[in-house]
PDB file of C-alpha atoms in Angstrom:
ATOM      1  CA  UNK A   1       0.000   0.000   0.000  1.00  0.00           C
ATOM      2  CA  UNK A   2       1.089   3.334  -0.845  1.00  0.00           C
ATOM      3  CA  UNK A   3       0.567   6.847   1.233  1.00  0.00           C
ATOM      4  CA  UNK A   4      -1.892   8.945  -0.272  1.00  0.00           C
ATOM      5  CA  UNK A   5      -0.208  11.022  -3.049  1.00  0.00           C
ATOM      6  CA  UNK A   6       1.538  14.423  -1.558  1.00  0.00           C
ATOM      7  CA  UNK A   7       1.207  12.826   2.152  1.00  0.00           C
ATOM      8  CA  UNK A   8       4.880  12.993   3.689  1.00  0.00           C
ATOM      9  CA  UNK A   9       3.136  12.056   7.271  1.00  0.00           C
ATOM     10  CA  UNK A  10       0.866  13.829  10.060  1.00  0.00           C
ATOM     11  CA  UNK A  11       0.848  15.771  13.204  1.00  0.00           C
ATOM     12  CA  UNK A  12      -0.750  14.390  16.068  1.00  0.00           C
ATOM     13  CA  UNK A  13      -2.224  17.210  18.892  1.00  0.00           C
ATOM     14  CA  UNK A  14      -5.121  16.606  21.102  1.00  0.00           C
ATOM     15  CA  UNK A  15      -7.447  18.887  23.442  1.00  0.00           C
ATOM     16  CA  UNK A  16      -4.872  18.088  26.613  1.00  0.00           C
ATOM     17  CA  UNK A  17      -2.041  16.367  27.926  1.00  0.00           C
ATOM     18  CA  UNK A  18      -2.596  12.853  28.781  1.00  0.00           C
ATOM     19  CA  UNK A  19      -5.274  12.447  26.503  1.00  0.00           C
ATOM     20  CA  UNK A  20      -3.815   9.713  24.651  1.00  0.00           C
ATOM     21  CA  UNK A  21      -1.621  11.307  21.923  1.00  0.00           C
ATOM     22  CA  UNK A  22       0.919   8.797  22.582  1.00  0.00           C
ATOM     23  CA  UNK A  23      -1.432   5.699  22.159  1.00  0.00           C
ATOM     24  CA  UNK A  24      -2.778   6.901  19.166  1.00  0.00           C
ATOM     25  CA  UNK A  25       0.737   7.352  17.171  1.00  0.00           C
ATOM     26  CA  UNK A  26       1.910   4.252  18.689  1.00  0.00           C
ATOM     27  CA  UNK A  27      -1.391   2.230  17.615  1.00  0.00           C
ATOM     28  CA  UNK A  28      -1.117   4.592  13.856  1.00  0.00           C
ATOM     29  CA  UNK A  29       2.529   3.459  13.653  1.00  0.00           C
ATOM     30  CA  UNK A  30       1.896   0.354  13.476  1.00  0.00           C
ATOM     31  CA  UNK A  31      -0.874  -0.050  11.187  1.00  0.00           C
ATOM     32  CA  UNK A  32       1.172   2.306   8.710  1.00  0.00           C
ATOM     33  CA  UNK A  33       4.328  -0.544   8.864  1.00  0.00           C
ATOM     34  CA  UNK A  34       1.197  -3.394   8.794  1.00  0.00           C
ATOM     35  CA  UNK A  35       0.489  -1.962   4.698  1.00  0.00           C
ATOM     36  CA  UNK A  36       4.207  -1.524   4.459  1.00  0.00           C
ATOM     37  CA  UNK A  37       4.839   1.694   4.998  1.00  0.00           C
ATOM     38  CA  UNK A  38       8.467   2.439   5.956  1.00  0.00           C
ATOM     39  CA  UNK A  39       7.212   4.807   9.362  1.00  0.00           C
ATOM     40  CA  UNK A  40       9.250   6.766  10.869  1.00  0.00           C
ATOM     41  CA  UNK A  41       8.312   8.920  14.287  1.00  0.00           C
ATOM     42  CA  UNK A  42       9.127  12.105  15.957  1.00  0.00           C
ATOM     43  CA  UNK A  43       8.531  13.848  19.109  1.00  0.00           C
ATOM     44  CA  UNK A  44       9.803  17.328  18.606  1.00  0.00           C
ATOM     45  CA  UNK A  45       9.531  18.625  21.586  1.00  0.00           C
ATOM     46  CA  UNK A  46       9.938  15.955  25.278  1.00  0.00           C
ATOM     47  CA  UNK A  47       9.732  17.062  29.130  1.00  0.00           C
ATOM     48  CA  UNK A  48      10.810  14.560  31.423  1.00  0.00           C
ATOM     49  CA  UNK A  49      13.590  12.041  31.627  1.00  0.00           C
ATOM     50  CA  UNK A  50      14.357   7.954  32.338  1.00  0.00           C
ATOM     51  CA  UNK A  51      17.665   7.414  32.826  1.00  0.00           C
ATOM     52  CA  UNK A  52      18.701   3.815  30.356  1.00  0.00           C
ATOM     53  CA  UNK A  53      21.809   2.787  29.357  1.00  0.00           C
ATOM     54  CA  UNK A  54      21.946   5.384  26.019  1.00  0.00           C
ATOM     55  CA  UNK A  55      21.630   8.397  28.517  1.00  0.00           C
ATOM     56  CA  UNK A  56      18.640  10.296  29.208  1.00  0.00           C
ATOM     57  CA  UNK A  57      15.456   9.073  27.039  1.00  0.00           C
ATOM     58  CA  UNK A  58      12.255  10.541  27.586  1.00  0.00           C
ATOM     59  CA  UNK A  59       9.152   7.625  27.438  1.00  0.00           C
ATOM     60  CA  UNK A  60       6.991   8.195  24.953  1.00  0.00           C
ATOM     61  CA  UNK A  61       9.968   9.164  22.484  1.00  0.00           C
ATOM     62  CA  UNK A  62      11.221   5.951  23.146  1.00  0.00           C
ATOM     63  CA  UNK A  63       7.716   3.858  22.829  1.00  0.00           C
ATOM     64  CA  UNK A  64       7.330   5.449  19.666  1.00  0.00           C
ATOM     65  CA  UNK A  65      10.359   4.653  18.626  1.00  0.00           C
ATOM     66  CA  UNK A  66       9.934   1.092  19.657  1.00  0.00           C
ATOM     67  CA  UNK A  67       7.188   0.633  16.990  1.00  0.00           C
ATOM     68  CA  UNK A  68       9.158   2.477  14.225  1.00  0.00           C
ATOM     69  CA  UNK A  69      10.846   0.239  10.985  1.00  0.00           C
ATOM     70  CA  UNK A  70      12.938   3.018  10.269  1.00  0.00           C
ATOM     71  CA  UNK A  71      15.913   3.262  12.127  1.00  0.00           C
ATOM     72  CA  UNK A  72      17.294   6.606  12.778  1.00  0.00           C
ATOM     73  CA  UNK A  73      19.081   8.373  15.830  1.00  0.00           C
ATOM     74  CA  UNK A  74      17.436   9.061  18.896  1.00  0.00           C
ATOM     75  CA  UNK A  75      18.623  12.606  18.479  1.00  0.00           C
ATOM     76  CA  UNK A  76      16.271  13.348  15.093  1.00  0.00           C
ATOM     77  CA  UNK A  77      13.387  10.999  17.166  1.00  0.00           C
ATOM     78  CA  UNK A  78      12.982  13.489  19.883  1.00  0.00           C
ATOM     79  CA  UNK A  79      15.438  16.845  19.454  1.00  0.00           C
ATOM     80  CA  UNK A  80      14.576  18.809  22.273  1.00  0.00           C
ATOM     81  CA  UNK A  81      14.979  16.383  25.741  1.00  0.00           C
ATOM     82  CA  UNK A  82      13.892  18.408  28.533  1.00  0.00           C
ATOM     83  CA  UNK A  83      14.800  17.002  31.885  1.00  0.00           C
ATOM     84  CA  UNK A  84      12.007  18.310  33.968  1.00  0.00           C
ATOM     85  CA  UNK A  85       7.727  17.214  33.172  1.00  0.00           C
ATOM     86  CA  UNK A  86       6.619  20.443  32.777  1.00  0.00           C
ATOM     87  CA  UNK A  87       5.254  23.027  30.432  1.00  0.00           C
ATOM     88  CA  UNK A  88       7.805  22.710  27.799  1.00  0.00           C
ATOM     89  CA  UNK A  89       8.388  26.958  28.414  1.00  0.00           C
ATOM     90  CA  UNK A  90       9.261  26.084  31.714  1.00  0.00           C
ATOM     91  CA  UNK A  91      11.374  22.884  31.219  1.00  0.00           C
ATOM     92  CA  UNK A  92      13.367  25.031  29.179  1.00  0.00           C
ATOM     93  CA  UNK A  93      13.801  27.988  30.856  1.00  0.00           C
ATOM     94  CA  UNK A  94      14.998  25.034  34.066  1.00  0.00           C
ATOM     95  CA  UNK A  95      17.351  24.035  31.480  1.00  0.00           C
ATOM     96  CA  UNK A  96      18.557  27.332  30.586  1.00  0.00           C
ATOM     97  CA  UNK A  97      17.779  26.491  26.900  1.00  0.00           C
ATOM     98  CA  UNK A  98      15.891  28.174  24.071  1.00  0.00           C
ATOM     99  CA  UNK A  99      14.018  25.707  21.610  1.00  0.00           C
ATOM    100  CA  UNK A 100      14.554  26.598  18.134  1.00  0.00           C
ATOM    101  CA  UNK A 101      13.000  24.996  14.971  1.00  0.00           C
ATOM    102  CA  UNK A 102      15.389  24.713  12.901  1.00  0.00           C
ATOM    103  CA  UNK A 103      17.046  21.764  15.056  1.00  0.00           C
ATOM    104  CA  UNK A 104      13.638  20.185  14.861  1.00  0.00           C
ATOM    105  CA  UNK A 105      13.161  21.145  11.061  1.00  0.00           C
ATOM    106  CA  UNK A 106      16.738  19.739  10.400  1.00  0.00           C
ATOM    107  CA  UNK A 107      16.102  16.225  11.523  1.00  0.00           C
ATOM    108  CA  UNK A 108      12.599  16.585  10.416  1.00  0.00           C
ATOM    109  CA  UNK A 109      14.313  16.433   6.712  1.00  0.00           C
ATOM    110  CA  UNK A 110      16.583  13.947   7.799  1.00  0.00           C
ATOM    111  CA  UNK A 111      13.584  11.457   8.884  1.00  0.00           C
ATOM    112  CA  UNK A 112      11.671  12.428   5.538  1.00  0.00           C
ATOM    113  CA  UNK A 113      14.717  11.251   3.653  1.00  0.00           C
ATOM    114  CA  UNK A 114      14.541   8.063   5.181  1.00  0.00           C
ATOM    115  CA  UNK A 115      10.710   7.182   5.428  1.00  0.00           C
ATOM    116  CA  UNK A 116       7.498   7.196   3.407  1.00  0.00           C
ATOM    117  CA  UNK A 117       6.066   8.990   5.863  1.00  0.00           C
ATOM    118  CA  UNK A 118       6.828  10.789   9.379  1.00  0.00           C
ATOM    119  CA  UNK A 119       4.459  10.515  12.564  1.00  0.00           C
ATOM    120  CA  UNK A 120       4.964  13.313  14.761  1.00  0.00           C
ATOM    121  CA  UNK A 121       3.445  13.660  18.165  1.00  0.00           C
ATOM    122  CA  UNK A 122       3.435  17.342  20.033  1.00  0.00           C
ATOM    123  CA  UNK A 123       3.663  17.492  23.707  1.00  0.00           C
ATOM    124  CA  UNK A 124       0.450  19.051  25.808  1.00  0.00           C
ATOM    125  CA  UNK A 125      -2.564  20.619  23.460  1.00  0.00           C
ATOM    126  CA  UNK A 126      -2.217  22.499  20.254  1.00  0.00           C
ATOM    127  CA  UNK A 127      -1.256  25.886  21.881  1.00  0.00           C
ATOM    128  CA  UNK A 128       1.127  24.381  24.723  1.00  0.00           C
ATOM    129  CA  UNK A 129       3.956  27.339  25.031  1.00  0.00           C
ATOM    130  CA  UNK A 130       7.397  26.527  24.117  1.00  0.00           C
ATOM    131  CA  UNK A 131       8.887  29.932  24.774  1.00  0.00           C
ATOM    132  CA  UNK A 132       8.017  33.154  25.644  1.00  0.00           C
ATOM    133  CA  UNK A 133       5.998  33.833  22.432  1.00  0.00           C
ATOM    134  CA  UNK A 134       5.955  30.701  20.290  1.00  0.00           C
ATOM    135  CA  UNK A 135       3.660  27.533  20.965  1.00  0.00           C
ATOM    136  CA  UNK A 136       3.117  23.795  19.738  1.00  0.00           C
ATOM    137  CA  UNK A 137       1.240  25.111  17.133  1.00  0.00           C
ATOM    138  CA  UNK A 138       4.154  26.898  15.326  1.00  0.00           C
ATOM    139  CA  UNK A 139       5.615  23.681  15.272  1.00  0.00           C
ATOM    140  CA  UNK A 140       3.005  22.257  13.467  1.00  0.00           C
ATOM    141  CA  UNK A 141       3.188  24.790  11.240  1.00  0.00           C
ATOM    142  CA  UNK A 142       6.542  24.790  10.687  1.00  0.00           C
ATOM    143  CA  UNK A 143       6.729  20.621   9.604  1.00  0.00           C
ATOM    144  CA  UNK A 144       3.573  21.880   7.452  1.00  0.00           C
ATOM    145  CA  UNK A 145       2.060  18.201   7.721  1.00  0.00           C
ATOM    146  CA  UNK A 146      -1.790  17.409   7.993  1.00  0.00           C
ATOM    147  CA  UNK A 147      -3.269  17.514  11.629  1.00  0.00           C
ATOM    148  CA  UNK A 148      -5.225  14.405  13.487  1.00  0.00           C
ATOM    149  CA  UNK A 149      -6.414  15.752  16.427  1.00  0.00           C
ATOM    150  CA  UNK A 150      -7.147  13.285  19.404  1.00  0.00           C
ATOM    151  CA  UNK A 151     -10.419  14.372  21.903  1.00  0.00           C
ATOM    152  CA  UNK A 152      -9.701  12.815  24.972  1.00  0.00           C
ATOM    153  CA  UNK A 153     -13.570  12.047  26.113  1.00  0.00           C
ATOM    154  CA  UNK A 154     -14.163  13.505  30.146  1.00  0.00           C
ATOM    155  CA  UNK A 155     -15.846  16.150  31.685  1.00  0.00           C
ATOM    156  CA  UNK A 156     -14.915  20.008  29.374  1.00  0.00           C
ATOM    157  CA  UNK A 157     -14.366  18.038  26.211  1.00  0.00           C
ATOM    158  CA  UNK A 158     -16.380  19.572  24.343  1.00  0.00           C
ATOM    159  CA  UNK A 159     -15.109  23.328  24.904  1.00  0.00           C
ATOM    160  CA  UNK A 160     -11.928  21.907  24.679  1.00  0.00           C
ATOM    161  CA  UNK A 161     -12.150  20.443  21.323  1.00  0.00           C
ATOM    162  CA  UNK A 162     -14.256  23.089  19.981  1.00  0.00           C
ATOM    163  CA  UNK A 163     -11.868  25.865  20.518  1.00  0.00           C
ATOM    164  CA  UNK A 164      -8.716  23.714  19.472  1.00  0.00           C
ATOM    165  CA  UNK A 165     -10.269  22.742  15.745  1.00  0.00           C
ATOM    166  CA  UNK A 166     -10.941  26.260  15.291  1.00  0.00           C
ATOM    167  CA  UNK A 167      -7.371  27.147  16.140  1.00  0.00           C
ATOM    168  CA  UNK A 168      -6.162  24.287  13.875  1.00  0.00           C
ATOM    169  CA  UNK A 169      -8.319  26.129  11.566  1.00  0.00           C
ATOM    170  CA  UNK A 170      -6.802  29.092  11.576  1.00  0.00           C
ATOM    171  CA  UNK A 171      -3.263  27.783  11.095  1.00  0.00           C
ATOM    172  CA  UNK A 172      -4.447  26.866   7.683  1.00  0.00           C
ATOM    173  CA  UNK A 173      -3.148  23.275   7.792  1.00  0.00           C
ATOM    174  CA  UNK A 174      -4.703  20.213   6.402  1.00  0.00           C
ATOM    175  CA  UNK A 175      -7.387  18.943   9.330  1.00  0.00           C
ATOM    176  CA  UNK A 176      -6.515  15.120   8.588  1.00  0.00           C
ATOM    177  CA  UNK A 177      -9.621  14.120  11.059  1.00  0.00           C
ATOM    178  CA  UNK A 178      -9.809  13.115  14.370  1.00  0.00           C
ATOM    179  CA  UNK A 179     -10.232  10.344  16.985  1.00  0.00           C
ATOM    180  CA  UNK A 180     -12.226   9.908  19.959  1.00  0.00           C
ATOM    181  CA  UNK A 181     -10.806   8.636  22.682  1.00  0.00           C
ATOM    182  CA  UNK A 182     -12.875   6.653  25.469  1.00  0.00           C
ATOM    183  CA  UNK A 183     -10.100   7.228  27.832  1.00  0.00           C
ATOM    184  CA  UNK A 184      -9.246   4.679  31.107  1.00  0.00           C
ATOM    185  CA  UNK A 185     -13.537   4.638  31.991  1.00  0.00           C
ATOM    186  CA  UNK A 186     -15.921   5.794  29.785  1.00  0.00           C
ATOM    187  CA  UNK A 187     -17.487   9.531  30.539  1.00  0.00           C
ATOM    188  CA  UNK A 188     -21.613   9.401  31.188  1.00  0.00           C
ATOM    189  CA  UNK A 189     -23.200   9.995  27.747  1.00  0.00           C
ATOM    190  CA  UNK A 190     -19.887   9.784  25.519  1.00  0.00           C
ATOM    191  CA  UNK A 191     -21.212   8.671  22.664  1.00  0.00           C
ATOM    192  CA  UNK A 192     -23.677  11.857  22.734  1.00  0.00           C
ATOM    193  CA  UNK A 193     -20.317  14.245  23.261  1.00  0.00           C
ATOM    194  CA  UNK A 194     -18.933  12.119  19.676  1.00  0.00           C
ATOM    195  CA  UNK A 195     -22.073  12.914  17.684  1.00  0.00           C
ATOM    196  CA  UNK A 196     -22.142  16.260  19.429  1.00  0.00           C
ATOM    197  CA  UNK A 197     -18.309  16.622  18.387  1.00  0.00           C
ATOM    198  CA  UNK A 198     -19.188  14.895  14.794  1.00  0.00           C
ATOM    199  CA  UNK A 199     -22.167  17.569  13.770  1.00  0.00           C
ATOM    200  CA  UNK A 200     -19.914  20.454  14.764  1.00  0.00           C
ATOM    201  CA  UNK A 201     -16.327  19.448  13.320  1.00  0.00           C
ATOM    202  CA  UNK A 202     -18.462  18.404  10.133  1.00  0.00           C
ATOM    203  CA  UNK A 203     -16.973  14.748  10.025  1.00  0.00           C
ATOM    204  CA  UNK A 204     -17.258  11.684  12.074  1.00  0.00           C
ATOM    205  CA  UNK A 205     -14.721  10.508  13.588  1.00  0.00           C
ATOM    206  CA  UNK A 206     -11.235   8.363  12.128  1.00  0.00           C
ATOM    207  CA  UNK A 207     -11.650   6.280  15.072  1.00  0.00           C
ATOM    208  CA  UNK A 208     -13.235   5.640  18.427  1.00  0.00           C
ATOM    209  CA  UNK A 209     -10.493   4.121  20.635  1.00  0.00           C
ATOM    210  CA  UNK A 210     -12.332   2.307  23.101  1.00  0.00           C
ATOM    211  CA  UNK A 211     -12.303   2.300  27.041  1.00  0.00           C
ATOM    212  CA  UNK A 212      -9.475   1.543  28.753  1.00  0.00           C
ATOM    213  CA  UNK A 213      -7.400   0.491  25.469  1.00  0.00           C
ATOM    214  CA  UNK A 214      -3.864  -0.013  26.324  1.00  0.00           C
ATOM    215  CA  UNK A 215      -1.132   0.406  23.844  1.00  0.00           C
ATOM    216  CA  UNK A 216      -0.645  -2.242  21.060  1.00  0.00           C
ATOM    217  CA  UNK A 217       1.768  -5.298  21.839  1.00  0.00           C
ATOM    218  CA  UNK A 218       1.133  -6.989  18.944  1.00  0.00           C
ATOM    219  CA  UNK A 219      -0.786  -6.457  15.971  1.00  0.00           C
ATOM    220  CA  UNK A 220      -2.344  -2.697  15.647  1.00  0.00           C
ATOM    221  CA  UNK A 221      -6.325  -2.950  17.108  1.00  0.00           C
ATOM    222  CA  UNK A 222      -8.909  -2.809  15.033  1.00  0.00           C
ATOM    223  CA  UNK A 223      -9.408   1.242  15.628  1.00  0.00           C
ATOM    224  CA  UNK A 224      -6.022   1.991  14.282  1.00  0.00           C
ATOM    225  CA  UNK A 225      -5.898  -0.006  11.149  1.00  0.00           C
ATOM    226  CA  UNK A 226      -9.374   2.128  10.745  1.00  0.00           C
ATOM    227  CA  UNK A 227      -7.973   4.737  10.710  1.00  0.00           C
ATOM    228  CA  UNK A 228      -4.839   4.322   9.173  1.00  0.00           C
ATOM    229  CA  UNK A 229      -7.069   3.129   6.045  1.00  0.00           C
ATOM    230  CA  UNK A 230      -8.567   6.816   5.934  1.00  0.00           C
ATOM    231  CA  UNK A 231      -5.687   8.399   6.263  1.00  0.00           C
ATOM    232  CA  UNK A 232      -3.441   6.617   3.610  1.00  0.00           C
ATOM    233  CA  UNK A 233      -5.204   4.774   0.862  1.00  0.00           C
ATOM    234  CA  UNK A 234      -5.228   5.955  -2.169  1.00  0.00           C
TER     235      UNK A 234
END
């Protein structure tokens, strides 16, 4: 299977942190390498540290990158490690550093080179700072790849995910859908906030990830390859 034509890969944001961004580009990874895509992925921007045997690695960097076929340095995977789990602003200003695209844009193109196409996850929602002025979102703009935007279902979703499409919006990058995520327990009447979510966005849903869906340890669930069919057929 081939990538649709002019897709070089996506940007994954959602209404929050810990909303499931990470599950959903592991689960998308591997239904991309499933049709034979070579997949590479990218967290641009990381706060917070494990200590392995390589050095500091931050977690989800390194589960995406555990679901990747393309090999590539952990440096282009994730090029802005920031030790502390914080606002990425704040993790570094800790760090005394000042995140600059063109490091991410530079192994951006080296990835590209290298894969069919490039997964890459932001940290926190669309608008999380990364400096004084700049935010996730000029990151997005800056890789100029088609959004998928994960709702994490709870309580405020719906303001949430409401404001955030109409910011994608107004970027003016491709909207590439979204998914609905059921999250650890299902939220009273969640299937009401979808449709409510699916009349006002204009689409239905990619996927619903269900309830208390843990990542994929073998082949990608049944949500994913979903998905991944919408988003790269041709």
């Amino acid at each position: 299977m081939s990538a649709k034509p002019g897709i070089q890969g996506f940007f994954i944001t959602g209404t929050d942190t810990g909303v499931g961004k990470t599950l959903v580009a592991v689960a998308l990874t591997r239904a991309f390498v499933a049709r034979g895509l070579r997949t590479a992925v990218m967290k641009p921007v990381a706060a917070g540290v494990v200590q392995t045997s390589d050095g500091p690695r931050n977690e989800d960097a390194l589960e995406l990158l555990a679901h990747s076929n393309v090999d590539a340095p952990y440096e282009d995977i994730n090029p802005w490690l920031l030790t502390t789990p914080a606002s990425p602003h704040l993790a570094a200003r800790h760090d005394g550093v000042s995140i600059s695209h063109e490091r991410i844009l530079a192994a951006h193109r080296r990835l590209t080179a290298r894969a069919d196409l490039v997964l890459a996850e932001g940290a926190g929602g669309w608008l999380a700072p990364i400096s004084s002025q700049a935010t996730m979102a000029d990151i997005a703009e800056k890789l100029a790849l088609p959004v998928i935007f994960v709702v994490g279902l709870r309580l405020g979703c719906l303001n949430h995910a409401l404001l955030t499409r109409e910011a994608i919006r107004s970027s003016g990058l491709p909207f590439a859908g979204w998914i609905a995520n059921k999250m650890a327990s299902e939220m009273p009447l969640a299937n009401a906030n979808i449709e409510t979510l699916a009349s006002r966005f204009g689409v239905a849903p990619l996927a619903i990830v269900p309830a208390g869906a843990a990542p994929a340890s073998g082949a990608a669930p049944s949500w994913a390859d979903e998905a991944a069919n919408k988003l790269v057929s041709a």
